[in-house]
Amino acid sequence: MEGTRDTHGIVFESVCFTYDSADGGIEAVAGVDLAVAPGEMTAVVGRNGSGKSTLALLANGLLHPSEGAVRVDGMYTTEQEHTWDIRSRVGIVFQNPDNQIVGTIVEEDVAFGPENLGVSRPELRFRVDSALEIVGLAGMARREPHLLSGGQKQRLAIAGVLALNPAYIVFDEPTAMLDPAGRSDVLALMERLRRDGHGIIHITHHLSDVSTADRVVVLSQGRIVHAGSPADLLGQADRLGEWGLELPPIRRMVAELGRLGVNVPADADEPTYIASSLWP
Ligand code: ADP
Ligand code: MG
């Protein structure tokens, strides 16, 4: 049927976005075509200023394209009658959880969004409890958010988004402010949400965080300059620098060993595997 493929998903069609400024404007997104389906994870990488966060804000209508269009499950983000529907279908999780937490206790914070949408009491209770369960904070419903660790705060922010029942979630560098433990908890949670059927856009700087994505797109000056599998991107070692990206530390080490004449398979990324090929 004509158009069914497009009915579900976030679809960017030749999207441009220019921020107004005194000297004529900054073109932050310059002709992006991208489609994200339910149950898929698309990673977006690129140097600072390449347009990643602008793309995130375009995905749920917080910004409107200057040219082109963004559709969410068939609805244009510029159609005012769909504004709230689109905002709850596409949740955004930002870098700094402190900026997303509004409640003085955990469960109150999670309830804030759906409460404002007029969700009924019993439904609210159900949504808050299930969101806290999913993010692993069920036992902390009565805690004060400021007493949580960074990783727990970010999971609380994710619970707040989940309570809106989003089909899609855009994560804008969600692990940038977290310690390694918090970071791996949040990455594992994102995996789970994808398995549960959410469509995920994962914006990040860290190529080590994109290995499970269905595909990775590289943004440079507001344009998609490369799209492919995570392995495909890591194979472009020569071009990564040009895009402001770095190989993950372990892959850098393997590349360095190769240059020193030590033979380790170039795609090795498991410490024990690398060790066993060095000392068989
Ligand atoms: P990224 O998230 O990849 O770092 P952004 O989308 O934040 O990139 O920024 C893309 C470009 O738009 C940059 O040149 C940035 O300076 C500019 N920009 C971002 N936000 C604003 C804003 N609110 N007003 C003006 N320019 C902005
Ligand atoms: Mg950004």
Tab-separated table of C-alpha atoms and ligand atoms in Angstrom:
chain	number	residue	atom	x	y	z
A	1	MET	CA	0.000	0.000	0.000
A	2	GLU	CA	1.282	3.435	-0.951
A	3	GLY	CA	3.022	5.086	1.985
A	4	THR	CA	2.616	2.323	4.603
A	5	ARG	CA	6.339	2.067	5.056
A	6	ASP	CA	6.337	5.712	6.085
A	7	THR	CA	3.326	5.591	8.338
A	8	HIS	CA	5.310	4.429	11.334
A	9	GLY	CA	8.504	6.091	12.360
A	10	ILE	CA	10.218	9.435	12.567
A	11	VAL	CA	10.960	10.589	9.046
A	12	PHE	CA	13.206	13.537	8.185
A	13	GLU	CA	12.717	14.685	4.594
A	14	SER	CA	15.349	17.075	3.204
A	15	VAL	CA	15.390	18.914	6.513
A	16	CYS	CA	17.250	22.212	6.908
A	17	PHE	CA	17.304	24.361	9.990
A	18	THR	CA	18.818	27.809	10.404
A	19	TYR	CA	19.135	29.611	13.741
A	20	ASP	CA	18.413	33.303	13.340
A	21	SER	CA	21.241	35.573	14.267
A	22	ALA	CA	22.245	39.181	13.733
A	23	ASP	CA	24.709	38.241	10.975
A	24	GLY	CA	22.283	36.289	8.829
A	25	GLY	CA	21.855	32.977	10.601
A	26	ILE	CA	23.626	29.712	11.246
A	27	GLU	CA	22.621	26.720	9.163
A	28	ALA	CA	22.784	23.968	11.776
A	29	VAL	CA	21.048	21.250	9.732
A	30	ALA	CA	21.579	21.349	5.991
A	31	GLY	CA	19.479	18.793	4.122
A	32	VAL	CA	19.024	15.677	6.245
A	33	ASP	CA	17.073	12.596	5.148
A	34	LEU	CA	16.667	10.006	7.879
A	35	ALA	CA	14.050	7.494	8.964
A	36	VAL	CA	13.829	5.774	12.335
A	37	ALA	CA	11.447	2.853	12.779
A	38	PRO	CA	10.034	1.339	15.978
A	39	GLY	CA	12.421	-1.211	17.505
A	40	GLU	CA	15.428	0.261	15.688
A	41	MET	CA	18.410	2.060	17.121
A	42	THR	CA	20.080	4.709	15.007
A	43	ALA	CA	23.238	6.275	16.370
A	44	VAL	CA	24.147	9.832	15.373
A	45	VAL	CA	27.751	10.891	15.816
A	46	GLY	CA	29.745	13.959	14.873
A	47	ARG	CA	31.947	16.695	16.290
A	48	ASN	CA	30.637	19.507	18.508
A	49	GLY	CA	28.514	21.880	16.513
A	50	SER	CA	27.744	19.381	13.738
A	51	GLY	CA	23.993	19.747	14.317
A	52	LYS	CA	23.203	16.700	16.478
A	53	SER	CA	21.207	18.474	19.189
A	54	THR	CA	19.351	20.520	16.616
A	55	LEU	CA	18.315	17.259	14.953
A	56	ALA	CA	17.025	16.028	18.332
A	57	LEU	CA	14.886	19.136	18.811
A	58	LEU	CA	13.518	18.832	15.273
A	59	ALA	CA	12.454	15.230	15.945
A	60	ASN	CA	9.614	16.147	18.291
A	61	GLY	CA	8.661	19.564	17.021
A	62	LEU	CA	10.500	21.673	19.612
A	63	LEU	CA	12.052	23.205	16.471
A	64	HIS	CA	10.409	23.341	13.052
A	65	PRO	CA	12.391	22.816	9.847
A	66	SER	CA	13.260	25.957	7.875
A	67	GLU	CA	12.980	23.739	4.795
A	68	GLY	CA	11.805	20.162	4.344
A	69	ALA	CA	9.620	18.295	6.828
A	70	VAL	CA	9.659	15.973	9.814
A	71	ARG	CA	6.859	13.465	10.222
A	72	VAL	CA	6.143	11.349	13.285
A	73	ASP	CA	3.919	8.351	12.581
A	74	GLY	CA	2.642	10.238	9.571
A	75	MET	CA	1.966	13.564	11.371
A	76	TYR	CA	3.916	16.659	10.364
A	77	THR	CA	5.577	18.326	13.346
A	78	THR	CA	4.352	21.689	12.048
A	79	GLU	CA	0.675	20.696	12.392
A	80	GLN	CA	-0.437	22.426	15.565
A	81	GLU	CA	-3.261	20.024	16.311
A	82	HIS	CA	-0.670	17.236	16.674
A	83	THR	CA	1.844	19.124	18.823
A	84	TRP	CA	1.079	17.301	22.093
A	85	ASP	CA	0.591	13.937	20.485
A	86	ILE	CA	4.004	14.274	18.836
A	87	ARG	CA	5.695	15.497	22.036
A	88	SER	CA	4.488	12.437	23.913
A	89	ARG	CA	5.349	10.040	21.072
A	90	VAL	CA	8.914	11.343	20.849
A	91	GLY	CA	10.634	11.734	24.214
A	92	ILE	CA	14.012	13.442	24.542
A	93	VAL	CA	16.593	12.619	27.183
A	94	PHE	CA	19.276	15.283	27.497
A	95	GLN	CA	22.866	15.219	28.658
A	96	ASN	CA	22.375	16.731	32.082
A	97	PRO	CA	19.802	14.906	34.223
A	98	ASP	CA	19.725	17.805	36.707
A	99	ASN	CA	18.028	19.945	34.068
A	100	GLN	CA	15.269	17.391	33.544
A	101	ILE	CA	14.326	16.609	37.128
A	102	VAL	CA	11.509	18.742	38.516
A	103	GLY	CA	9.995	16.765	41.403
A	104	THR	CA	11.142	16.813	45.024
A	105	ILE	CA	10.710	13.052	45.313
A	106	VAL	CA	11.363	10.427	42.679
A	107	GLU	CA	7.792	9.275	41.996
A	108	GLU	CA	6.525	12.843	41.895
A	109	ASP	CA	9.105	13.661	39.286
A	110	VAL	CA	8.034	10.754	37.079
A	111	ALA	CA	4.360	11.712	37.493
A	112	PHE	CA	4.937	15.318	36.427
A	113	GLY	CA	4.654	14.852	32.655
A	114	PRO	CA	1.606	12.575	32.472
A	115	GLU	CA	-0.129	14.556	35.243
A	116	ASN	CA	0.151	17.651	33.081
A	117	LEU	CA	-1.395	15.734	30.209
A	118	GLY	CA	-4.417	15.022	32.419
A	119	VAL	CA	-3.829	11.281	32.818
A	120	SER	CA	-6.288	9.747	35.327
A	121	ARG	CA	-5.121	8.840	38.875
A	122	PRO	CA	-5.108	5.040	38.541
A	123	GLU	CA	-3.444	5.241	35.132
A	124	LEU	CA	-0.889	7.700	36.565
A	125	ARG	CA	-0.014	5.275	39.403
A	126	PHE	CA	0.389	2.472	36.888
A	127	ARG	CA	2.586	4.526	34.557
A	128	VAL	CA	4.849	5.779	37.357
A	129	ASP	CA	5.284	2.308	38.864
A	130	SER	CA	6.025	0.656	35.553
A	131	ALA	CA	8.443	3.388	34.441
A	132	LEU	CA	10.374	3.099	37.742
A	133	GLU	CA	10.396	-0.680	37.407
A	134	ILE	CA	11.818	-0.533	33.877
A	135	VAL	CA	14.648	1.840	34.809
A	136	GLY	CA	15.470	-0.130	37.968
A	137	LEU	CA	14.436	2.526	40.504
A	138	ALA	CA	11.329	0.792	41.857
A	139	GLY	CA	12.762	0.695	45.367
A	140	MET	CA	13.567	4.410	45.346
A	141	ALA	CA	10.156	5.929	44.661
A	142	ARG	CA	10.204	8.023	47.857
A	143	ARG	CA	13.834	9.185	47.625
A	144	GLU	CA	14.841	12.754	46.978
A	145	PRO	CA	16.306	13.009	43.477
A	146	HIS	CA	19.269	15.110	44.580
A	147	LEU	CA	20.477	12.185	46.702
A	148	LEU	CA	20.731	9.872	43.689
A	149	SER	CA	23.962	9.136	41.811
A	150	GLY	CA	24.458	10.625	38.348
A	151	GLY	CA	23.498	7.366	36.657
A	152	GLN	CA	20.394	6.992	38.837
A	153	LYS	CA	19.388	10.583	38.054
A	154	GLN	CA	19.678	9.904	34.349
A	155	ARG	CA	17.576	6.751	34.763
A	156	LEU	CA	15.036	8.864	36.648
A	157	ALA	CA	14.942	11.324	33.753
A	158	ILE	CA	14.366	8.358	31.421
A	159	ALA	CA	11.507	7.153	33.660
A	160	GLY	CA	9.950	10.616	33.334
A	161	VAL	CA	10.047	10.256	29.563
A	162	LEU	CA	8.724	6.668	29.663
A	163	ALA	CA	5.735	7.786	31.735
A	164	LEU	CA	4.542	9.664	28.648
A	165	ASN	CA	4.360	6.323	26.772
A	166	PRO	CA	6.649	7.414	23.946
A	167	ALA	CA	7.055	5.246	20.854
A	168	TYR	CA	10.436	6.880	20.187
A	169	ILE	CA	13.165	8.224	22.426
A	170	VAL	CA	15.959	10.541	21.388
A	171	PHE	CA	18.968	10.362	23.706
A	172	ASP	CA	21.195	13.428	23.313
A	173	GLU	CA	24.588	12.412	24.753
A	174	PRO	CA	22.890	10.735	27.731
A	175	THR	CA	26.100	9.333	29.191
A	176	ALA	CA	28.360	12.343	28.760
A	177	MET	CA	28.170	13.364	32.419
A	178	LEU	CA	28.190	9.878	33.959
A	179	ASP	CA	30.864	7.719	35.546
A	180	PRO	CA	31.620	4.340	33.898
A	181	ALA	CA	29.088	2.441	36.036
A	182	GLY	CA	26.325	4.977	35.381
A	183	ARG	CA	27.219	4.957	31.734
A	184	SER	CA	26.940	1.203	31.296
A	185	ASP	CA	23.626	1.131	33.228
A	186	VAL	CA	22.153	3.752	30.918
A	187	LEU	CA	23.464	1.996	27.788
A	188	ALA	CA	21.969	-1.303	28.978
A	189	LEU	CA	18.665	0.416	29.640
A	190	MET	CA	18.653	1.893	26.131
A	191	GLU	CA	19.162	-1.626	24.735
A	192	ARG	CA	16.241	-2.874	26.738
A	193	LEU	CA	14.003	-0.067	25.506
A	194	ARG	CA	14.894	-0.902	21.928
A	195	ARG	CA	14.043	-4.578	22.575
A	196	ASP	CA	10.728	-3.445	24.080
A	197	GLY	CA	9.965	-1.905	20.678
A	198	HIS	CA	10.906	1.754	21.118
A	199	GLY	CA	12.574	3.463	18.179
A	200	ILE	CA	15.802	4.989	19.474
A	201	ILE	CA	18.029	7.802	18.245
A	202	HIS	CA	21.280	7.754	20.196
A	203	ILE	CA	23.383	10.874	19.818
A	204	THR	CA	26.886	10.417	21.133
A	205	HIS	CA	30.553	11.301	20.817
A	206	HIS	CA	31.755	7.866	21.876
A	207	LEU	CA	32.192	5.344	19.101
A	208	SER	CA	32.513	2.691	21.814
A	209	ASP	CA	28.820	3.301	22.616
A	210	VAL	CA	27.450	2.661	19.134
A	211	SER	CA	28.425	-0.982	18.613
A	212	THR	CA	24.874	-2.299	19.039
A	213	ALA	CA	23.142	0.321	16.886
A	214	ASP	CA	21.398	-0.888	13.716
A	215	ARG	CA	23.220	1.871	11.879
A	216	VAL	CA	25.323	4.894	12.537
A	217	VAL	CA	25.052	8.203	10.733
A	218	VAL	CA	27.854	10.736	10.842
A	219	LEU	CA	26.899	14.405	10.824
A	220	SER	CA	29.303	17.066	9.675
A	221	GLN	CA	28.273	20.689	9.260
A	222	GLY	CA	24.613	19.690	9.369
A	223	ARG	CA	24.915	17.024	6.676
A	224	ILE	CA	24.968	13.244	6.794
A	225	VAL	CA	28.416	12.446	5.418
A	226	HIS	CA	28.382	8.721	6.136
A	227	ALA	CA	25.798	6.085	7.058
A	228	GLY	CA	26.419	2.408	7.705
A	229	SER	CA	26.828	-0.318	10.286
A	230	PRO	CA	28.959	0.281	13.405
A	231	ALA	CA	31.625	-2.097	12.033
A	232	ASP	CA	31.614	-0.222	8.760
A	233	LEU	CA	32.222	3.082	10.567
A	234	LEU	CA	35.079	1.663	12.642
A	235	GLY	CA	36.612	0.432	9.398
A	236	GLN	CA	36.866	4.050	8.168
A	237	ALA	CA	39.716	4.814	10.580
A	238	ASP	CA	41.301	7.241	8.104
A	239	ARG	CA	38.236	9.469	7.842
A	240	LEU	CA	37.253	9.552	11.511
A	241	GLY	CA	39.579	12.443	12.307
A	242	GLU	CA	38.085	14.549	9.544
A	243	TRP	CA	34.666	14.001	11.174
A	244	GLY	CA	35.935	14.876	14.666
A	245	LEU	CA	35.679	11.273	15.848
A	246	GLU	CA	38.126	8.907	17.510
A	247	LEU	CA	38.389	5.131	17.516
A	248	PRO	CA	37.427	3.626	20.884
A	249	PRO	CA	40.536	3.255	23.111
A	250	ILE	CA	40.755	-0.512	22.683
A	251	ARG	CA	40.614	-0.247	18.881
A	252	ARG	CA	43.292	2.474	18.999
A	253	MET	CA	45.502	0.136	20.970
A	254	VAL	CA	44.988	-2.679	18.458
A	255	ALA	CA	45.795	-0.304	15.578
A	256	GLU	CA	48.919	0.840	17.433
A	257	LEU	CA	50.012	-2.773	18.062
A	258	GLY	CA	49.558	-3.400	14.332
A	259	ARG	CA	51.861	-0.471	13.526
A	260	LEU	CA	54.454	-1.939	15.887
A	261	GLY	CA	54.302	-5.178	13.934
A	262	VAL	CA	52.337	-7.102	16.567
A	263	ASN	CA	49.681	-9.103	14.846
A	264	VAL	CA	46.206	-8.758	16.390
A	265	PRO	CA	43.070	-9.000	14.218
A	266	ALA	CA	42.137	-5.399	13.395
A	267	ASP	CA	38.524	-5.820	14.478
A	268	ALA	CA	39.394	-7.298	17.883
A	269	ASP	CA	37.600	-5.408	20.643
A	270	GLU	CA	37.484	-7.931	23.468
A	271	PRO	CA	40.340	-7.639	25.986
A	272	THR	CA	40.493	-11.404	26.636
A	273	TYR	CA	40.464	-12.153	22.907
A	274	ILE	CA	43.264	-9.660	22.304
A	275	ALA	CA	45.285	-11.142	25.173
A	276	SER	CA	44.829	-14.684	23.843
A	277	SER	CA	45.956	-13.679	20.362
A	278	LEU	CA	49.049	-12.000	21.856
A	279	TRP	CA	49.892	-14.915	24.151
A	280	PRO	CA	48.303	-17.957	22.544
B	1	ADP	P1	25.913	19.528	18.323
B	1	ADP	O1	24.818	19.055	19.188
B	1	ADP	O2	26.363	18.558	17.281
B	1	ADP	O3	27.084	20.042	19.112
B	1	ADP	P2	24.167	21.788	17.717
B	1	ADP	O4	22.953	21.279	17.037
B	1	ADP	O5	24.070	22.108	19.163
B	1	ADP	O6	25.375	20.775	17.446
B	1	ADP	O7	24.683	23.094	16.972
B	1	ADP	C1	24.776	23.187	15.557
B	1	ADP	C2	25.150	24.614	15.189
B	1	ADP	O8	24.102	25.497	15.546
B	1	ADP	C3	26.404	25.130	15.890
B	1	ADP	O9	27.068	25.986	14.994
B	1	ADP	C4	25.835	25.907	17.049
B	1	ADP	O10	26.715	26.940	17.428
B	1	ADP	C5	24.565	26.472	16.472
B	1	ADP	N1	23.513	26.653	17.500
B	1	ADP	C6	23.044	25.698	18.333
B	1	ADP	N2	22.076	26.188	19.131
B	1	ADP	C7	21.942	27.488	18.793
B	1	ADP	C8	21.075	28.538	19.238
B	1	ADP	N3	20.159	28.341	20.207
B	1	ADP	N4	21.207	29.757	18.651
B	1	ADP	C9	22.115	29.957	17.663
B	1	ADP	N5	22.936	29.007	17.190
B	1	ADP	C10	22.851	27.787	17.733
B	2	MG	MG	24.724	18.667	21.231
